[in-house]
Amino acid sequence: MTSRERVLNAIRFKPVDYIPVNAKKEAMAPSVVGRKLNRDYFLDGPGAAEAEIALMEIVDDDFCVTTSSVSVALGTDVEWPENDYPQRKAGVIKTMEDVEAMGEFDPWKNEFTAASLETARILKQKLGDEKVIETVVSGVFNTASGLAGIEHFMQSLITDKPFVKALCDKVVDGMIAYAKAFKEVGGDIFFSPDASSSPSCISPKLYAEQALPHHIRWAREVKKLGLISCYHPCGGEYPIIDMMKDIDTDILWFSDMVDLSVAQQIFYRRKAVAGDVSGPDVLFLGNPSSIDEYIKNKCASLKHKSGAMIHPGCGLSPNIPIENLKAMVDATRKYSELAGAE
């Protein structure tokens, strides 16, 4: 069974040889080819593809991932660390007039999203049907709060709801435009993390009123395109977990604040679930031996083998030891293979 077949079967609740695993390794990829995770790397589509493939050959998980930079492309003001993801600065979209002036988004006309699409195209060309190609598109509230500035955006949830809706509508339009282009180059999975709308940031009431409709919309449109959708609430998800059934996603990826076995019990036969390996505690501070034991227990806790995927609980920094990622992958294969074929 190829990695691609394994992932697709897991999503469809069909038999798998072992539980699929996504190492979320894209931040570590530049180091394998002697580069850093910086602006030049994000603008180098072929270089990013080369790095992802080089690291895939070491870690050998089931996913190849490209980071889309849609948030940057839409106008988020950022600064570029020497070796890390771009960091958001002050907001630039403050009024309804600013939103109206944003115009339509064409991902091929922006250097960052064009580069990420080129990465996806090359990955598909080189890997064919062996692996799934996933793109990371920062979620609706994550992107909107980056554009408006987190403080202004959060205040506007109470004081200027029309502004929030208009800005989020514009963000979703951009996400869909990118999804169309990603599909055209052979992409498979559209992954959207959105910590800014999680219970760690806003109340379940605000989530239901102002975030959920936008999550429902982007997921619906992504599915219409024939892409697999993956939503990551990213932060204390239990208070909103009952609402997630309304988001027509194929995969729900949970943080380490949610027990993956509990999520599986809730969503089995409805949505595949992924998670919940702690990046800081398990993958950064751990070692191959401790990770092996952790994954052994994780696999044993899952009642069903299909419909689940082992992922880190969130995106990872470039400082995670690569040998720890490989240990997570190897342990998943070793212990989930013993779990039976259902």
mmCIF file of C-alpha atoms in Angstrom:
data_model
loop_
_atom_site.group_PDB
_atom_site.id
_atom_site.type_symbol
_atom_site.label_atom_id
_atom_site.label_comp_id
_atom_site.label_asym_id
_atom_site.label_seq_id
_atom_site.Cartn_x
_atom_site.Cartn_y
_atom_site.Cartn_z
ATOM 1 C CA MET A 1 0.000 0.000 0.000
ATOM 2 C CA THR A 2 1.443 3.398 -0.988
ATOM 3 C CA SER A 3 1.368 6.363 1.364
ATOM 4 C CA ARG A 4 -1.276 7.964 -0.821
ATOM 5 C CA GLU A 5 -3.491 4.873 -0.743
ATOM 6 C CA ARG A 6 -3.019 4.642 3.021
ATOM 7 C CA VAL A 7 -4.133 8.236 3.619
ATOM 8 C CA LEU A 8 -7.100 8.013 1.252
ATOM 9 C CA ASN A 9 -8.261 4.747 2.809
ATOM 10 C CA ALA A 10 -8.008 6.225 6.307
ATOM 11 C CA ILE A 11 -10.158 9.183 5.293
ATOM 12 C CA ARG A 12 -12.741 6.827 3.775
ATOM 13 C CA PHE A 13 -12.683 4.424 6.751
ATOM 14 C CA LYS A 14 -11.352 1.609 4.584
ATOM 15 C CA PRO A 15 -8.694 -0.910 5.687
ATOM 16 C CA VAL A 16 -5.131 0.359 6.095
ATOM 17 C CA ASP A 17 -1.899 -1.511 6.700
ATOM 18 C CA TYR A 18 -0.988 0.943 9.455
ATOM 19 C CA ILE A 19 -2.095 4.329 10.728
ATOM 20 C CA PRO A 20 -0.956 7.180 8.423
ATOM 21 C CA VAL A 21 1.476 9.634 9.969
ATOM 22 C CA ASN A 22 2.203 13.259 9.089
ATOM 23 C CA ALA A 23 5.478 14.500 10.589
ATOM 24 C CA LYS A 24 4.702 18.171 9.762
ATOM 25 C CA LYS A 25 8.353 18.418 8.775
ATOM 26 C CA GLU A 26 8.291 21.403 6.415
ATOM 27 C CA ALA A 27 10.029 23.752 8.863
ATOM 28 C CA MET A 28 12.963 21.362 9.197
ATOM 29 C CA ALA A 29 13.314 20.735 5.447
ATOM 30 C CA PRO A 30 15.638 23.685 4.629
ATOM 31 C CA SER A 31 18.287 22.475 7.071
ATOM 32 C CA VAL A 32 18.650 19.188 5.203
ATOM 33 C CA VAL A 33 19.888 21.029 2.114
ATOM 34 C CA GLY A 34 21.966 23.601 4.010
ATOM 35 C CA ARG A 35 19.413 26.405 3.979
ATOM 36 C CA LYS A 36 17.349 28.374 6.488
ATOM 37 C CA LEU A 37 13.613 28.929 6.779
ATOM 38 C CA ASN A 38 13.576 32.537 5.609
ATOM 39 C CA ARG A 39 12.168 34.833 2.962
ATOM 40 C CA ASP A 40 14.460 33.587 0.215
ATOM 41 C CA TYR A 41 13.396 30.007 0.908
ATOM 42 C CA PHE A 42 9.673 30.856 0.789
ATOM 43 C CA LEU A 43 10.194 32.480 -2.609
ATOM 44 C CA ASP A 44 12.112 29.510 -4.043
ATOM 45 C CA GLY A 45 9.515 27.014 -5.261
ATOM 46 C CA PRO A 46 11.965 24.505 -6.771
ATOM 47 C CA GLY A 47 14.290 24.813 -3.782
ATOM 48 C CA ALA A 48 11.470 24.148 -1.319
ATOM 49 C CA ALA A 49 10.417 21.074 -3.309
ATOM 50 C CA GLU A 50 13.990 19.790 -3.309
ATOM 51 C CA ALA A 51 14.242 20.249 0.462
ATOM 52 C CA GLU A 52 10.900 18.585 1.197
ATOM 53 C CA ILE A 53 11.827 15.550 -0.890
ATOM 54 C CA ALA A 54 15.269 15.325 0.739
ATOM 55 C CA LEU A 55 13.734 15.294 4.217
ATOM 56 C CA MET A 56 10.966 12.915 3.135
ATOM 57 C CA GLU A 57 13.641 10.394 2.163
ATOM 58 C CA ILE A 58 14.936 10.511 5.752
ATOM 59 C CA VAL A 59 11.702 10.683 7.739
ATOM 60 C CA ASP A 60 9.500 8.770 5.255
ATOM 61 C CA ASP A 61 6.110 9.891 6.531
ATOM 62 C CA ASP A 62 2.968 9.780 4.404
ATOM 63 C CA PHE A 63 2.594 13.480 3.502
ATOM 64 C CA CYS A 64 4.532 16.048 1.468
ATOM 65 C CA VAL A 65 3.682 19.574 2.580
ATOM 66 C CA THR A 66 4.059 23.037 1.083
ATOM 67 C CA THR A 67 3.408 26.248 3.034
ATOM 68 C CA SER A 68 1.242 28.604 1.002
ATOM 69 C CA SER A 69 1.895 32.103 2.464
ATOM 70 C CA VAL A 70 -1.640 33.154 1.468
ATOM 71 C CA SER A 71 -1.769 35.426 4.526
ATOM 72 C CA VAL A 72 1.393 37.249 3.397
ATOM 73 C CA ALA A 73 0.096 37.396 -0.162
ATOM 74 C CA LEU A 74 -3.147 39.044 0.960
ATOM 75 C CA GLY A 75 -1.158 41.813 2.622
ATOM 76 C CA THR A 76 -0.281 40.786 6.173
ATOM 77 C CA ASP A 77 2.652 42.913 7.328
ATOM 78 C CA VAL A 78 5.420 40.594 8.526
ATOM 79 C CA GLU A 79 9.033 40.528 9.509
ATOM 80 C CA TRP A 80 11.333 37.716 8.500
ATOM 81 C CA PRO A 81 13.430 36.044 11.191
ATOM 82 C CA GLU A 82 16.741 34.507 10.247
ATOM 83 C CA ASN A 83 15.403 30.966 10.561
ATOM 84 C CA ASP A 84 11.688 30.768 11.330
ATOM 85 C CA TYR A 85 8.240 31.408 9.923
ATOM 86 C CA PRO A 86 7.375 35.074 9.187
ATOM 87 C CA GLN A 87 6.172 36.986 12.245
ATOM 88 C CA ARG A 88 3.155 39.292 12.021
ATOM 89 C CA LYS A 89 3.597 42.992 12.706
ATOM 90 C CA ALA A 90 1.026 45.789 12.925
ATOM 91 C CA GLY A 91 -2.272 45.445 11.079
ATOM 92 C CA VAL A 92 -2.829 47.223 7.779
ATOM 93 C CA ILE A 93 -6.592 46.708 7.219
ATOM 94 C CA LYS A 94 -8.484 48.836 9.737
ATOM 95 C CA THR A 95 -11.693 50.028 8.073
ATOM 96 C CA MET A 96 -14.417 48.865 5.705
ATOM 97 C CA GLU A 97 -12.848 51.093 3.067
ATOM 98 C CA ASP A 98 -9.564 49.202 3.481
ATOM 99 C CA VAL A 99 -11.386 45.911 2.948
ATOM 100 C CA GLU A 100 -13.124 47.185 -0.188
ATOM 101 C CA ALA A 101 -9.784 48.355 -1.589
ATOM 102 C CA MET A 102 -8.223 44.888 -1.343
ATOM 103 C CA GLY A 103 -9.507 43.781 -4.747
ATOM 104 C CA GLU A 104 -9.539 40.234 -6.112
ATOM 105 C CA PHE A 105 -6.711 37.868 -5.277
ATOM 106 C CA ASP A 106 -4.858 35.983 -8.019
ATOM 107 C CA PRO A 107 -2.395 33.516 -6.450
ATOM 108 C CA TRP A 108 -0.339 33.309 -9.648
ATOM 109 C CA LYS A 109 0.338 37.052 -9.570
ATOM 110 C CA ASN A 110 1.828 37.072 -6.066
ATOM 111 C CA GLU A 111 5.424 35.940 -5.710
ATOM 112 C CA PHE A 112 4.859 34.009 -2.475
ATOM 113 C CA THR A 113 1.798 32.010 -3.495
ATOM 114 C CA ALA A 114 3.165 31.459 -6.997
ATOM 115 C CA ALA A 115 6.298 29.966 -5.431
ATOM 116 C CA SER A 116 4.292 27.641 -3.187
ATOM 117 C CA LEU A 117 2.180 26.507 -6.133
ATOM 118 C CA GLU A 118 5.374 25.771 -8.035
ATOM 119 C CA THR A 119 6.557 23.686 -5.073
ATOM 120 C CA ALA A 120 3.333 21.668 -5.168
ATOM 121 C CA ARG A 121 3.578 21.209 -8.938
ATOM 122 C CA ILE A 122 7.136 19.860 -8.699
ATOM 123 C CA LEU A 123 6.283 17.570 -5.789
ATOM 124 C CA LYS A 124 3.411 16.086 -7.791
ATOM 125 C CA GLN A 125 5.577 15.748 -10.871
ATOM 126 C CA LYS A 126 8.359 13.939 -9.016
ATOM 127 C CA LEU A 127 6.286 11.828 -6.619
ATOM 128 C CA GLY A 128 3.275 10.998 -8.768
ATOM 129 C CA ASP A 129 0.763 8.900 -6.863
ATOM 130 C CA GLU A 130 3.190 7.775 -4.151
ATOM 131 C CA LYS A 131 2.426 10.553 -1.628
ATOM 132 C CA VAL A 132 -0.369 13.032 -0.950
ATOM 133 C CA ILE A 133 0.535 16.684 -1.477
ATOM 134 C CA GLU A 134 -0.765 18.987 1.258
ATOM 135 C CA THR A 135 -0.756 22.757 1.389
ATOM 136 C CA VAL A 136 -0.992 24.821 4.584
ATOM 137 C CA VAL A 137 -3.325 27.814 4.291
ATOM 138 C CA SER A 138 -3.595 29.903 7.443
ATOM 139 C CA GLY A 139 -7.210 29.918 8.630
ATOM 140 C CA VAL A 140 -9.853 32.607 8.320
ATOM 141 C CA PHE A 141 -9.407 34.297 11.703
ATOM 142 C CA ASN A 142 -5.638 33.728 11.693
ATOM 143 C CA THR A 143 -5.344 35.581 8.398
ATOM 144 C CA ALA A 144 -7.954 38.257 9.145
ATOM 145 C CA SER A 145 -6.370 39.078 12.508
ATOM 146 C CA GLY A 146 -2.984 39.301 10.818
ATOM 147 C CA LEU A 147 -4.355 41.743 8.274
ATOM 148 C CA ALA A 148 -6.197 43.882 10.820
ATOM 149 C CA GLY A 149 -3.838 43.468 13.775
ATOM 150 C CA ILE A 150 -4.836 41.015 16.478
ATOM 151 C CA GLU A 151 -5.981 43.635 19.013
ATOM 152 C CA HIS A 152 -8.063 45.613 16.521
ATOM 153 C CA PHE A 153 -9.597 42.425 15.107
ATOM 154 C CA MET A 154 -10.555 41.007 18.496
ATOM 155 C CA GLN A 155 -12.107 44.308 19.578
ATOM 156 C CA SER A 156 -14.014 44.451 16.303
ATOM 157 C CA LEU A 157 -15.667 41.104 17.057
ATOM 158 C CA ILE A 158 -17.735 43.121 19.561
ATOM 159 C CA THR A 159 -17.645 46.697 18.262
ATOM 160 C CA ASP A 160 -17.701 46.307 14.447
ATOM 161 C CA LYS A 161 -19.180 43.005 13.322
ATOM 162 C CA PRO A 162 -19.826 44.175 9.721
ATOM 163 C CA PHE A 163 -16.099 44.920 9.362
ATOM 164 C CA VAL A 164 -15.191 41.465 10.665
ATOM 165 C CA LYS A 165 -17.614 39.750 8.303
ATOM 166 C CA ALA A 166 -16.458 41.725 5.269
ATOM 167 C CA LEU A 167 -12.782 41.070 6.023
ATOM 168 C CA CYS A 168 -13.367 37.366 6.667
ATOM 169 C CA ASP A 169 -15.407 37.073 3.457
ATOM 170 C CA LYS A 170 -12.473 38.573 1.573
ATOM 171 C CA VAL A 171 -10.068 36.140 3.255
ATOM 172 C CA VAL A 172 -12.234 33.150 2.350
ATOM 173 C CA ASP A 173 -12.376 34.387 -1.245
ATOM 174 C CA GLY A 174 -8.572 34.373 -1.252
ATOM 175 C CA MET A 175 -8.426 30.897 0.260
ATOM 176 C CA ILE A 176 -10.758 29.569 -2.422
ATOM 177 C CA ALA A 177 -8.775 31.241 -5.214
ATOM 178 C CA TYR A 178 -5.631 29.575 -3.926
ATOM 179 C CA ALA A 179 -7.428 26.235 -3.566
ATOM 180 C CA LYS A 180 -8.429 26.336 -7.236
ATOM 181 C CA ALA A 181 -4.840 26.931 -8.308
ATOM 182 C CA PHE A 182 -3.568 24.240 -5.916
ATOM 183 C CA LYS A 183 -5.975 21.733 -7.445
ATOM 184 C CA GLU A 184 -4.758 22.652 -10.929
ATOM 185 C CA VAL A 185 -1.140 21.803 -10.079
ATOM 186 C CA GLY A 186 -2.055 18.389 -8.675
ATOM 187 C CA GLY A 187 -2.533 19.132 -4.965
ATOM 188 C CA ASP A 188 -4.518 16.831 -2.714
ATOM 189 C CA ILE A 189 -5.112 18.243 0.784
ATOM 190 C CA PHE A 190 -6.065 21.796 1.721
ATOM 191 C CA PHE A 191 -5.141 22.207 5.384
ATOM 192 C CA SER A 192 -6.341 25.221 7.374
ATOM 193 C CA PRO A 193 -5.182 25.910 10.963
ATOM 194 C CA ASP A 194 -7.071 28.618 12.843
ATOM 195 C CA ALA A 195 -5.947 29.157 16.425
ATOM 196 C CA SER A 196 -7.366 32.693 16.488
ATOM 197 C CA SER A 197 -10.924 31.338 16.437
ATOM 198 C CA SER A 198 -10.239 28.562 18.953
ATOM 199 C CA PRO A 199 -11.501 28.606 22.563
ATOM 200 C CA SER A 200 -8.002 29.676 23.538
ATOM 201 C CA CYS A 201 -8.810 33.067 21.992
ATOM 202 C CA ILE A 202 -12.582 33.570 21.777
ATOM 203 C CA SER A 203 -15.726 32.235 23.440
ATOM 204 C CA PRO A 204 -17.763 29.385 21.934
ATOM 205 C CA LYS A 205 -20.588 31.910 21.428
ATOM 206 C CA LEU A 206 -18.396 34.172 19.287
ATOM 207 C CA TYR A 207 -17.091 31.113 17.466
ATOM 208 C CA ALA A 208 -20.612 29.991 16.570
ATOM 209 C CA GLU A 209 -21.729 33.461 15.499
ATOM 210 C CA GLN A 210 -18.706 34.810 13.635
ATOM 211 C CA ALA A 211 -16.157 32.092 12.877
ATOM 212 C CA LEU A 212 -18.118 28.929 12.164
ATOM 213 C CA PRO A 213 -19.999 30.270 9.109
ATOM 214 C CA HIS A 214 -16.687 31.108 7.428
ATOM 215 C CA HIS A 215 -15.206 27.691 8.243
ATOM 216 C CA ILE A 216 -18.307 26.067 6.782
ATOM 217 C CA ARG A 217 -17.996 28.138 3.607
ATOM 218 C CA TRP A 218 -14.320 27.492 2.815
ATOM 219 C CA ALA A 219 -14.676 23.777 3.552
ATOM 220 C CA ARG A 220 -17.724 23.500 1.309
ATOM 221 C CA GLU A 221 -15.998 25.247 -1.589
ATOM 222 C CA VAL A 222 -12.789 23.239 -1.188
ATOM 223 C CA LYS A 223 -14.775 20.009 -1.324
ATOM 224 C CA LYS A 224 -16.543 21.188 -4.494
ATOM 225 C CA LEU A 225 -13.109 21.475 -6.107
ATOM 226 C CA GLY A 226 -12.382 17.824 -5.352
ATOM 227 C CA LEU A 227 -9.713 18.547 -2.745
ATOM 228 C CA ILE A 228 -9.446 16.861 0.644
ATOM 229 C CA SER A 229 -10.020 19.384 3.415
ATOM 230 C CA CYS A 230 -8.407 19.399 6.846
ATOM 231 C CA TYR A 231 -9.373 21.822 9.626
ATOM 232 C CA HIS A 232 -7.218 22.430 12.711
ATOM 233 C CA PRO A 233 -9.048 24.361 15.481
ATOM 234 C CA CYS A 234 -5.721 24.580 17.341
ATOM 235 C CA GLY A 235 -6.316 25.277 21.011
ATOM 236 C CA GLY A 236 -8.579 23.914 23.750
ATOM 237 C CA GLU A 237 -11.085 22.494 21.277
ATOM 238 C CA TYR A 238 -13.440 20.626 23.604
ATOM 239 C CA PRO A 239 -15.859 23.579 24.129
ATOM 240 C CA ILE A 240 -16.536 23.759 20.362
ATOM 241 C CA ILE A 241 -16.097 20.113 19.426
ATOM 242 C CA ASP A 242 -19.831 19.556 18.972
ATOM 243 C CA MET A 243 -19.984 22.381 16.400
ATOM 244 C CA MET A 244 -17.315 20.858 14.180
ATOM 245 C CA LYS A 245 -19.738 18.311 12.775
ATOM 246 C CA ASP A 246 -21.234 21.181 10.744
ATOM 247 C CA ILE A 247 -17.939 21.852 8.940
ATOM 248 C CA ASP A 248 -17.834 19.543 5.915
ATOM 249 C CA THR A 249 -14.181 18.619 6.258
ATOM 250 C CA ASP A 250 -12.603 15.233 5.610
ATOM 251 C CA ILE A 251 -10.091 15.528 8.468
ATOM 252 C CA LEU A 252 -10.231 17.212 11.862
ATOM 253 C CA TRP A 253 -6.736 17.710 13.225
ATOM 254 C CA PHE A 254 -6.665 18.272 16.980
ATOM 255 C CA SER A 255 -4.068 19.828 19.237
ATOM 256 C CA ASP A 256 -2.548 17.977 22.181
ATOM 257 C CA MET A 257 -5.300 19.536 24.319
ATOM 258 C CA VAL A 258 -7.688 16.898 22.901
ATOM 259 C CA ASP A 259 -7.204 13.168 23.378
ATOM 260 C CA LEU A 260 -7.153 11.615 19.903
ATOM 261 C CA SER A 261 -8.934 8.484 21.131
ATOM 262 C CA VAL A 262 -11.810 10.630 22.442
ATOM 263 C CA ALA A 263 -12.020 12.533 19.155
ATOM 264 C CA GLN A 264 -12.127 9.219 17.306
ATOM 265 C CA GLN A 265 -15.029 8.008 19.426
ATOM 266 C CA ILE A 266 -16.949 11.216 18.647
ATOM 267 C CA PHE A 267 -16.344 11.341 14.896
ATOM 268 C CA TYR A 268 -15.811 7.710 13.853
ATOM 269 C CA ARG A 269 -17.362 6.973 10.454
ATOM 270 C CA ARG A 270 -18.096 10.696 10.014
ATOM 271 C CA LYS A 271 -14.705 12.424 9.847
ATOM 272 C CA ALA A 272 -11.136 11.209 10.066
ATOM 273 C CA VAL A 273 -9.293 12.590 13.082
ATOM 274 C CA ALA A 274 -5.625 13.521 13.416
ATOM 275 C CA GLY A 275 -3.334 14.605 16.240
ATOM 276 C CA ASP A 276 -2.279 14.940 19.027
ATOM 277 C CA VAL A 277 1.457 14.485 19.630
ATOM 278 C CA SER A 278 2.850 17.410 21.647
ATOM 279 C CA GLY A 279 5.525 19.291 19.742
ATOM 280 C CA PRO A 280 7.212 20.866 22.788
ATOM 281 C CA ASP A 281 6.907 18.044 25.329
ATOM 282 C CA VAL A 282 7.236 14.961 23.128
ATOM 283 C CA LEU A 283 9.025 15.921 19.920
ATOM 284 C CA PHE A 284 11.329 18.689 21.156
ATOM 285 C CA LEU A 285 12.195 17.582 24.676
ATOM 286 C CA GLY A 286 11.888 13.850 23.997
ATOM 287 C CA ASN A 287 14.261 11.367 22.393
ATOM 288 C CA PRO A 288 13.702 8.392 20.074
ATOM 289 C CA SER A 289 13.269 6.001 23.001
ATOM 290 C CA SER A 290 10.690 8.114 24.854
ATOM 291 C CA ILE A 291 8.854 8.844 21.604
ATOM 292 C CA ASP A 292 8.688 5.145 20.794
ATOM 293 C CA GLU A 293 6.998 4.464 24.134
ATOM 294 C CA TYR A 294 4.648 7.429 23.739
ATOM 295 C CA ILE A 295 3.494 6.332 20.278
ATOM 296 C CA LYS A 296 3.091 2.746 21.483
ATOM 297 C CA ASN A 297 0.594 3.966 24.080
ATOM 298 C CA LYS A 298 -1.059 6.308 21.576
ATOM 299 C CA CYS A 299 -1.687 3.513 19.081
ATOM 300 C CA ALA A 300 -2.990 1.233 21.821
ATOM 301 C CA SER A 301 -5.506 3.892 22.895
ATOM 302 C CA LEU A 302 -7.169 4.024 19.467
ATOM 303 C CA LYS A 303 -10.066 1.603 19.207
ATOM 304 C CA HIS A 304 -10.146 1.764 15.419
ATOM 305 C CA LYS A 305 -7.148 1.689 13.118
ATOM 306 C CA SER A 306 -8.771 3.365 10.136
ATOM 307 C CA GLY A 307 -10.117 6.917 10.322
ATOM 308 C CA ALA A 308 -7.213 8.158 12.463
ATOM 309 C CA MET A 309 -3.851 9.743 11.702
ATOM 310 C CA ILE A 310 -0.869 10.492 13.896
ATOM 311 C CA HIS A 311 0.166 14.155 13.651
ATOM 312 C CA PRO A 312 1.966 16.594 15.920
ATOM 313 C CA GLY A 313 -0.553 18.624 17.899
ATOM 314 C CA CYS A 314 0.375 21.762 15.967
ATOM 315 C CA GLY A 315 2.896 23.079 13.460
ATOM 316 C CA LEU A 316 6.522 22.584 14.419
ATOM 317 C CA SER A 317 9.478 24.936 14.721
ATOM 318 C CA PRO A 318 12.724 24.374 12.783
ATOM 319 C CA ASN A 319 14.372 23.282 16.050
ATOM 320 C CA ILE A 320 12.689 19.872 16.344
ATOM 321 C CA PRO A 321 15.343 17.119 16.003
ATOM 322 C CA ILE A 322 14.826 15.242 12.747
ATOM 323 C CA GLU A 323 15.645 11.936 14.438
ATOM 324 C CA ASN A 324 12.635 12.511 16.706
ATOM 325 C CA LEU A 325 10.334 12.909 13.713
ATOM 326 C CA LYS A 326 11.658 9.683 12.246
ATOM 327 C CA ALA A 327 11.131 7.963 15.600
ATOM 328 C CA MET A 328 7.480 9.063 15.556
ATOM 329 C CA VAL A 329 7.012 7.665 12.048
ATOM 330 C CA ASP A 330 8.821 4.402 12.756
ATOM 331 C CA ALA A 331 6.946 3.825 16.009
ATOM 332 C CA THR A 332 3.574 4.467 14.350
ATOM 333 C CA ARG A 333 4.326 1.836 11.761
ATOM 334 C CA LYS A 334 5.610 -0.632 14.305
ATOM 335 C CA TYR A 335 2.762 -0.403 16.778
ATOM 336 C CA SER A 336 -0.233 0.327 14.562
ATOM 337 C CA GLU A 337 0.655 -2.643 12.364
ATOM 338 C CA LEU A 338 -0.152 -4.857 15.343
ATOM 339 C CA ALA A 339 -3.551 -3.309 15.823
ATOM 340 C CA GLY A 340 -5.488 -5.217 13.168
ATOM 341 C CA ALA A 341 -6.883 -4.111 9.813
ATOM 342 C CA GLU A 342 -10.146 -2.370 10.740
#
